[in-house]
Amino acid sequence: MRFILIILSGLVLNACSSDDKKIDDVPLAVSDSILVWNVDADSMIMKKDVLIPDTAITIQRIINGLNEKYPEVQLVYHKQSTDTVFTSVPKGEYLGNQMGSAGASAWFADATINLTSVPG
């Protein structure tokens, strides 16, 4: 039984090593909602997700990510003009009245750092 497992392990390793593709060459599946930066407002730490390629970072994916993280505060994309993104928060009552100043500050920090990560 061990002999068969050793042979099978060798075959699997040999098959993997004969493939010409490197791990870096394999395209990464990126969701329709991403956050390039993960912000922890309590500890004041921002951590960049280095697995997301720059080509996958779009305004709509960032907005989708923010809307998933903060479902009560829905951000709406309107347009982009050169280096400026125009958005709105149609139902901003939750952001203004129920999140508290720390929660609102965290949302603004998250939105700003992530939206400014979009190339261009």
Short mmCIF file of N, CA and C in Angstrom, two decimals:
data_model
loop_
_atom_site.label_atom_id
_atom_site.label_comp_id
_atom_site.label_asym_id
_atom_site.label_seq_id
_atom_site.Cartn_x
_atom_site.Cartn_y
_atom_site.Cartn_z
N MET A 1 0.82 -1.19 0.00
CA MET A 1 0.00 0.00 0.00
C MET A 1 0.87 1.26 0.00
N ARG A 2 1.93 1.28 0.83
CA ARG A 2 2.82 2.45 0.86
C ARG A 2 3.49 2.65 -0.48
N PHE A 3 3.86 1.56 -1.11
CA PHE A 3 4.55 1.62 -2.39
C PHE A 3 3.66 2.30 -3.43
N ILE A 4 2.36 1.97 -3.42
CA ILE A 4 1.42 2.56 -4.36
C ILE A 4 1.27 4.06 -4.09
N LEU A 5 1.18 4.44 -2.80
CA LEU A 5 1.07 5.85 -2.45
C LEU A 5 2.31 6.64 -2.86
N ILE A 6 3.47 6.04 -2.69
CA ILE A 6 4.72 6.72 -3.08
C ILE A 6 4.75 6.92 -4.59
N ILE A 7 4.35 5.89 -5.34
CA ILE A 7 4.33 6.01 -6.80
C ILE A 7 3.32 7.07 -7.23
N LEU A 8 2.12 7.07 -6.63
CA LEU A 8 1.11 8.06 -6.97
C LEU A 8 1.57 9.47 -6.62
N SER A 9 2.22 9.62 -5.47
CA SER A 9 2.74 10.92 -5.08
C SER A 9 3.78 11.40 -6.07
N GLY A 10 4.63 10.49 -6.50
CA GLY A 10 5.65 10.84 -7.48
C GLY A 10 5.04 11.25 -8.81
N LEU A 11 3.99 10.55 -9.22
CA LEU A 11 3.32 10.90 -10.47
C LEU A 11 2.67 12.27 -10.39
N VAL A 12 2.03 12.56 -9.27
CA VAL A 12 1.40 13.86 -9.09
C VAL A 12 2.44 14.96 -9.09
N LEU A 13 3.52 14.78 -8.34
CA LEU A 13 4.58 15.78 -8.32
C LEU A 13 5.22 15.96 -9.68
N ASN A 14 5.44 14.88 -10.38
CA ASN A 14 6.03 14.94 -11.71
C ASN A 14 5.10 15.66 -12.67
N ALA A 15 3.81 15.39 -12.60
CA ALA A 15 2.84 16.05 -13.48
C ALA A 15 2.79 17.54 -13.20
N CYS A 16 2.87 17.92 -11.93
CA CYS A 16 2.83 19.33 -11.58
C CYS A 16 4.10 20.04 -12.01
N SER A 17 5.23 19.38 -11.90
CA SER A 17 6.48 20.05 -12.23
C SER A 17 6.71 20.15 -13.73
N SER A 18 6.02 19.31 -14.52
CA SER A 18 6.22 19.38 -15.96
C SER A 18 5.39 20.47 -16.61
N ASP A 19 4.48 21.07 -15.87
CA ASP A 19 3.66 22.15 -16.41
C ASP A 19 4.52 23.39 -16.58
N ASP A 20 4.43 24.03 -17.73
CA ASP A 20 5.26 25.19 -18.03
C ASP A 20 4.78 26.47 -17.36
N LYS A 21 3.54 26.51 -16.92
CA LYS A 21 3.01 27.73 -16.32
C LYS A 21 3.55 27.92 -14.91
N LYS A 22 3.88 29.15 -14.60
CA LYS A 22 4.24 29.51 -13.24
C LYS A 22 2.97 29.93 -12.52
N ILE A 23 3.02 29.96 -11.22
CA ILE A 23 1.86 30.38 -10.45
C ILE A 23 1.48 31.81 -10.81
N ASP A 24 2.46 32.67 -11.07
CA ASP A 24 2.19 34.06 -11.40
C ASP A 24 1.45 34.20 -12.73
N ASP A 25 1.56 33.20 -13.62
CA ASP A 25 0.92 33.28 -14.93
C ASP A 25 -0.56 32.93 -14.88
N VAL A 26 -1.02 32.32 -13.80
CA VAL A 26 -2.40 31.90 -13.70
C VAL A 26 -3.24 33.13 -13.34
N PRO A 27 -4.27 33.43 -14.14
CA PRO A 27 -5.09 34.61 -13.85
C PRO A 27 -5.87 34.43 -12.55
N LEU A 28 -5.96 35.50 -11.79
CA LEU A 28 -6.67 35.48 -10.52
C LEU A 28 -8.12 35.89 -10.76
N ALA A 29 -9.04 35.09 -10.29
CA ALA A 29 -10.45 35.43 -10.42
C ALA A 29 -10.77 36.51 -9.39
N VAL A 30 -11.26 37.64 -9.87
CA VAL A 30 -11.55 38.77 -9.00
C VAL A 30 -13.05 38.98 -8.96
N SER A 31 -13.56 39.15 -7.79
CA SER A 31 -14.99 39.35 -7.58
C SER A 31 -15.44 40.70 -8.15
N ASP A 32 -16.75 40.87 -8.25
CA ASP A 32 -17.30 42.15 -8.69
C ASP A 32 -17.34 43.16 -7.57
N SER A 33 -16.98 42.75 -6.37
CA SER A 33 -16.91 43.68 -5.25
C SER A 33 -15.58 43.45 -4.53
N ILE A 34 -14.78 44.50 -4.50
CA ILE A 34 -13.47 44.40 -3.86
C ILE A 34 -13.21 45.64 -3.01
N LEU A 35 -12.32 45.49 -2.08
CA LEU A 35 -11.76 46.61 -1.33
C LEU A 35 -10.25 46.43 -1.38
N VAL A 36 -9.57 47.38 -1.97
CA VAL A 36 -8.12 47.30 -2.09
C VAL A 36 -7.47 47.45 -0.72
N TRP A 37 -8.02 48.32 0.08
CA TRP A 37 -7.52 48.56 1.42
C TRP A 37 -8.54 48.10 2.44
N ASN A 38 -8.09 47.36 3.43
CA ASN A 38 -8.92 46.99 4.57
C ASN A 38 -8.56 47.93 5.71
N VAL A 39 -9.55 48.70 6.14
CA VAL A 39 -9.32 49.72 7.16
C VAL A 39 -9.93 49.27 8.47
N ASP A 40 -9.12 49.28 9.52
CA ASP A 40 -9.61 49.00 10.87
C ASP A 40 -9.50 50.31 11.64
N ALA A 41 -10.63 51.01 11.74
CA ALA A 41 -10.63 52.33 12.36
C ALA A 41 -10.30 52.28 13.85
N ASP A 42 -10.66 51.18 14.51
CA ASP A 42 -10.41 51.07 15.95
C ASP A 42 -8.91 51.07 16.25
N SER A 43 -8.16 50.30 15.47
CA SER A 43 -6.72 50.21 15.72
C SER A 43 -5.92 51.13 14.81
N MET A 44 -6.62 51.88 13.95
CA MET A 44 -5.97 52.83 13.03
C MET A 44 -4.97 52.12 12.12
N ILE A 45 -5.36 50.95 11.60
CA ILE A 45 -4.48 50.18 10.72
C ILE A 45 -5.15 50.03 9.36
N MET A 46 -4.38 50.30 8.31
CA MET A 46 -4.83 50.07 6.94
C MET A 46 -3.92 49.00 6.33
N LYS A 47 -4.53 48.01 5.70
CA LYS A 47 -3.75 46.93 5.10
C LYS A 47 -4.19 46.75 3.66
N LYS A 48 -3.23 46.82 2.74
CA LYS A 48 -3.53 46.68 1.32
C LYS A 48 -3.61 45.21 0.93
N ASP A 49 -4.60 44.87 0.12
CA ASP A 49 -4.74 43.52 -0.40
C ASP A 49 -3.85 43.42 -1.64
N VAL A 50 -2.69 42.83 -1.50
CA VAL A 50 -1.71 42.76 -2.58
C VAL A 50 -2.06 41.72 -3.63
N LEU A 51 -3.07 40.89 -3.38
CA LEU A 51 -3.47 39.87 -4.35
C LEU A 51 -4.36 40.42 -5.46
N ILE A 52 -4.85 41.63 -5.30
CA ILE A 52 -5.71 42.22 -6.32
C ILE A 52 -4.82 42.96 -7.33
N PRO A 53 -4.83 42.52 -8.60
CA PRO A 53 -4.02 43.21 -9.60
C PRO A 53 -4.61 44.58 -9.94
N ASP A 54 -3.75 45.52 -10.31
CA ASP A 54 -4.21 46.87 -10.64
C ASP A 54 -5.25 46.87 -11.76
N THR A 55 -5.13 45.94 -12.68
CA THR A 55 -6.07 45.89 -13.81
C THR A 55 -7.47 45.51 -13.38
N ALA A 56 -7.63 44.93 -12.20
CA ALA A 56 -8.95 44.52 -11.71
C ALA A 56 -9.61 45.60 -10.85
N ILE A 57 -8.88 46.65 -10.54
CA ILE A 57 -9.41 47.69 -9.66
C ILE A 57 -10.22 48.68 -10.49
N THR A 58 -11.54 48.66 -10.29
CA THR A 58 -12.42 49.59 -10.98
C THR A 58 -13.28 50.32 -9.96
N ILE A 59 -13.82 51.44 -10.36
CA ILE A 59 -14.67 52.23 -9.47
C ILE A 59 -15.88 51.41 -9.04
N GLN A 60 -16.52 50.75 -9.99
CA GLN A 60 -17.74 50.00 -9.66
C GLN A 60 -17.45 48.85 -8.71
N ARG A 61 -16.33 48.16 -8.88
CA ARG A 61 -15.97 47.07 -7.95
C ARG A 61 -15.73 47.61 -6.54
N ILE A 62 -15.06 48.75 -6.45
CA ILE A 62 -14.81 49.37 -5.14
C ILE A 62 -16.13 49.78 -4.49
N ILE A 63 -17.01 50.42 -5.26
CA ILE A 63 -18.30 50.83 -4.71
C ILE A 63 -19.11 49.61 -4.27
N ASN A 64 -19.09 48.56 -5.05
CA ASN A 64 -19.77 47.32 -4.64
C ASN A 64 -19.20 46.79 -3.34
N GLY A 65 -17.88 46.84 -3.20
CA GLY A 65 -17.24 46.38 -1.96
C GLY A 65 -17.63 47.22 -0.76
N LEU A 66 -17.67 48.53 -0.95
CA LEU A 66 -18.09 49.42 0.14
C LEU A 66 -19.55 49.18 0.50
N ASN A 67 -20.39 48.97 -0.50
CA ASN A 67 -21.82 48.74 -0.24
C ASN A 67 -22.05 47.41 0.45
N GLU A 68 -21.19 46.43 0.22
CA GLU A 68 -21.30 45.16 0.95
C GLU A 68 -20.83 45.31 2.39
N LYS A 69 -19.76 46.08 2.58
CA LYS A 69 -19.21 46.26 3.93
C LYS A 69 -20.14 47.13 4.79
N TYR A 70 -20.74 48.13 4.17
CA TYR A 70 -21.65 49.04 4.87
C TYR A 70 -23.01 49.01 4.18
N PRO A 71 -23.82 47.97 4.41
CA PRO A 71 -25.09 47.84 3.68
C PRO A 71 -26.10 48.95 3.99
N GLU A 72 -25.96 49.59 5.13
CA GLU A 72 -26.89 50.66 5.49
C GLU A 72 -26.58 51.97 4.75
N VAL A 73 -25.35 52.11 4.26
CA VAL A 73 -24.92 53.33 3.59
C VAL A 73 -24.57 52.96 2.15
N GLN A 74 -25.52 53.09 1.25
CA GLN A 74 -25.30 52.71 -0.13
C GLN A 74 -24.72 53.89 -0.93
N LEU A 75 -23.56 53.66 -1.50
CA LEU A 75 -22.88 54.65 -2.31
C LEU A 75 -23.28 54.43 -3.77
N VAL A 76 -23.61 55.51 -4.47
CA VAL A 76 -24.05 55.41 -5.86
C VAL A 76 -23.04 56.15 -6.74
N TYR A 77 -22.60 55.47 -7.79
CA TYR A 77 -21.67 56.05 -8.76
C TYR A 77 -22.45 56.85 -9.80
N HIS A 78 -21.97 58.06 -10.11
CA HIS A 78 -22.60 58.89 -11.14
C HIS A 78 -21.73 58.99 -12.38
N LYS A 79 -20.50 59.45 -12.20
CA LYS A 79 -19.61 59.58 -13.36
C LYS A 79 -18.18 59.81 -12.88
N GLN A 80 -17.27 59.73 -13.85
CA GLN A 80 -15.87 60.06 -13.59
C GLN A 80 -15.46 61.10 -14.61
N SER A 81 -14.80 62.13 -14.15
CA SER A 81 -14.28 63.17 -15.02
C SER A 81 -12.80 63.33 -14.71
N THR A 82 -11.96 62.91 -15.63
CA THR A 82 -10.51 62.92 -15.47
C THR A 82 -10.13 62.17 -14.19
N ASP A 83 -9.70 62.89 -13.15
CA ASP A 83 -9.26 62.23 -11.91
C ASP A 83 -10.26 62.39 -10.77
N THR A 84 -11.51 62.72 -11.09
CA THR A 84 -12.54 62.95 -10.08
C THR A 84 -13.70 61.99 -10.27
N VAL A 85 -14.12 61.37 -9.18
CA VAL A 85 -15.26 60.46 -9.20
C VAL A 85 -16.43 61.16 -8.52
N PHE A 86 -17.58 61.14 -9.17
CA PHE A 86 -18.78 61.75 -8.62
C PHE A 86 -19.70 60.64 -8.10
N THR A 87 -19.99 60.69 -6.80
CA THR A 87 -20.83 59.71 -6.14
C THR A 87 -21.84 60.42 -5.26
N SER A 88 -22.78 59.66 -4.75
CA SER A 88 -23.72 60.22 -3.77
C SER A 88 -24.17 59.11 -2.83
N VAL A 89 -24.71 59.53 -1.71
CA VAL A 89 -25.31 58.62 -0.74
C VAL A 89 -26.77 59.07 -0.62
N PRO A 90 -27.66 58.46 -1.44
CA PRO A 90 -29.05 58.93 -1.47
C PRO A 90 -29.77 58.89 -0.13
N LYS A 91 -29.51 57.87 0.66
CA LYS A 91 -30.16 57.77 1.96
C LYS A 91 -29.08 57.91 3.03
N GLY A 92 -28.60 59.13 3.22
CA GLY A 92 -27.49 59.38 4.12
C GLY A 92 -27.87 59.55 5.57
N GLU A 93 -29.15 59.31 5.90
CA GLU A 93 -29.58 59.48 7.29
C GLU A 93 -28.82 58.56 8.23
N TYR A 94 -28.61 57.32 7.81
CA TYR A 94 -27.90 56.37 8.66
C TYR A 94 -26.46 56.84 8.89
N LEU A 95 -25.82 57.30 7.83
CA LEU A 95 -24.45 57.80 7.93
C LEU A 95 -24.38 59.03 8.83
N GLY A 96 -25.36 59.91 8.70
CA GLY A 96 -25.33 61.16 9.46
C GLY A 96 -25.85 61.06 10.86
N ASN A 97 -26.80 60.15 11.11
CA ASN A 97 -27.46 60.14 12.41
C ASN A 97 -27.25 58.89 13.26
N GLN A 98 -27.03 57.74 12.64
CA GLN A 98 -27.03 56.51 13.42
C GLN A 98 -25.67 55.84 13.58
N MET A 99 -24.70 56.19 12.75
CA MET A 99 -23.39 55.54 12.85
C MET A 99 -22.52 56.19 13.93
N GLY A 100 -22.86 57.38 14.33
CA GLY A 100 -22.02 58.11 15.26
C GLY A 100 -20.84 58.71 14.52
N SER A 101 -20.14 59.60 15.16
CA SER A 101 -19.04 60.28 14.47
C SER A 101 -17.89 59.34 14.14
N ALA A 102 -17.63 58.37 15.01
CA ALA A 102 -16.55 57.41 14.75
C ALA A 102 -16.91 56.50 13.57
N GLY A 103 -18.16 56.06 13.50
CA GLY A 103 -18.60 55.21 12.40
C GLY A 103 -18.58 55.94 11.08
N ALA A 104 -19.04 57.17 11.09
CA ALA A 104 -19.04 57.98 9.87
C ALA A 104 -17.61 58.26 9.42
N SER A 105 -16.73 58.53 10.37
CA SER A 105 -15.32 58.78 10.03
C SER A 105 -14.69 57.52 9.43
N ALA A 106 -15.02 56.37 9.97
CA ALA A 106 -14.49 55.12 9.44
C ALA A 106 -14.99 54.88 8.03
N TRP A 107 -16.28 55.15 7.79
CA TRP A 107 -16.83 54.98 6.44
C TRP A 107 -16.14 55.91 5.46
N PHE A 108 -15.99 57.18 5.83
CA PHE A 108 -15.33 58.14 4.93
C PHE A 108 -13.88 57.75 4.66
N ALA A 109 -13.18 57.29 5.68
CA ALA A 109 -11.79 56.85 5.49
C ALA A 109 -11.73 55.66 4.54
N ASP A 110 -12.62 54.70 4.75
CA ASP A 110 -12.69 53.51 3.90
C ASP A 110 -13.01 53.89 2.46
N ALA A 111 -14.01 54.74 2.29
CA ALA A 111 -14.42 55.15 0.94
C ALA A 111 -13.32 55.93 0.25
N THR A 112 -12.69 56.83 0.95
CA THR A 112 -11.66 57.68 0.34
C THR A 112 -10.43 56.88 -0.06
N ILE A 113 -9.90 56.07 0.84
CA ILE A 113 -8.67 55.33 0.53
C ILE A 113 -8.91 54.31 -0.58
N ASN A 114 -10.08 53.70 -0.61
CA ASN A 114 -10.35 52.70 -1.64
C ASN A 114 -10.65 53.34 -2.99
N LEU A 115 -11.45 54.40 -3.02
CA LEU A 115 -11.76 55.04 -4.30
C LEU A 115 -10.53 55.72 -4.92
N THR A 116 -9.63 56.21 -4.09
CA THR A 116 -8.43 56.82 -4.63
C THR A 116 -7.38 55.78 -5.05
N SER A 117 -7.68 54.51 -4.84
CA SER A 117 -6.79 53.44 -5.28
C SER A 117 -7.01 53.05 -6.74
N VAL A 118 -8.08 53.54 -7.32
CA VAL A 118 -8.39 53.21 -8.72
C VAL A 118 -7.33 53.87 -9.61
N PRO A 119 -6.67 53.09 -10.47
CA PRO A 119 -5.67 53.68 -11.35
C PRO A 119 -6.27 54.79 -12.23
N GLY A 120 -5.52 55.87 -12.36
CA GLY A 120 -5.97 56.99 -13.19
C GLY A 120 -6.69 58.02 -12.39
#
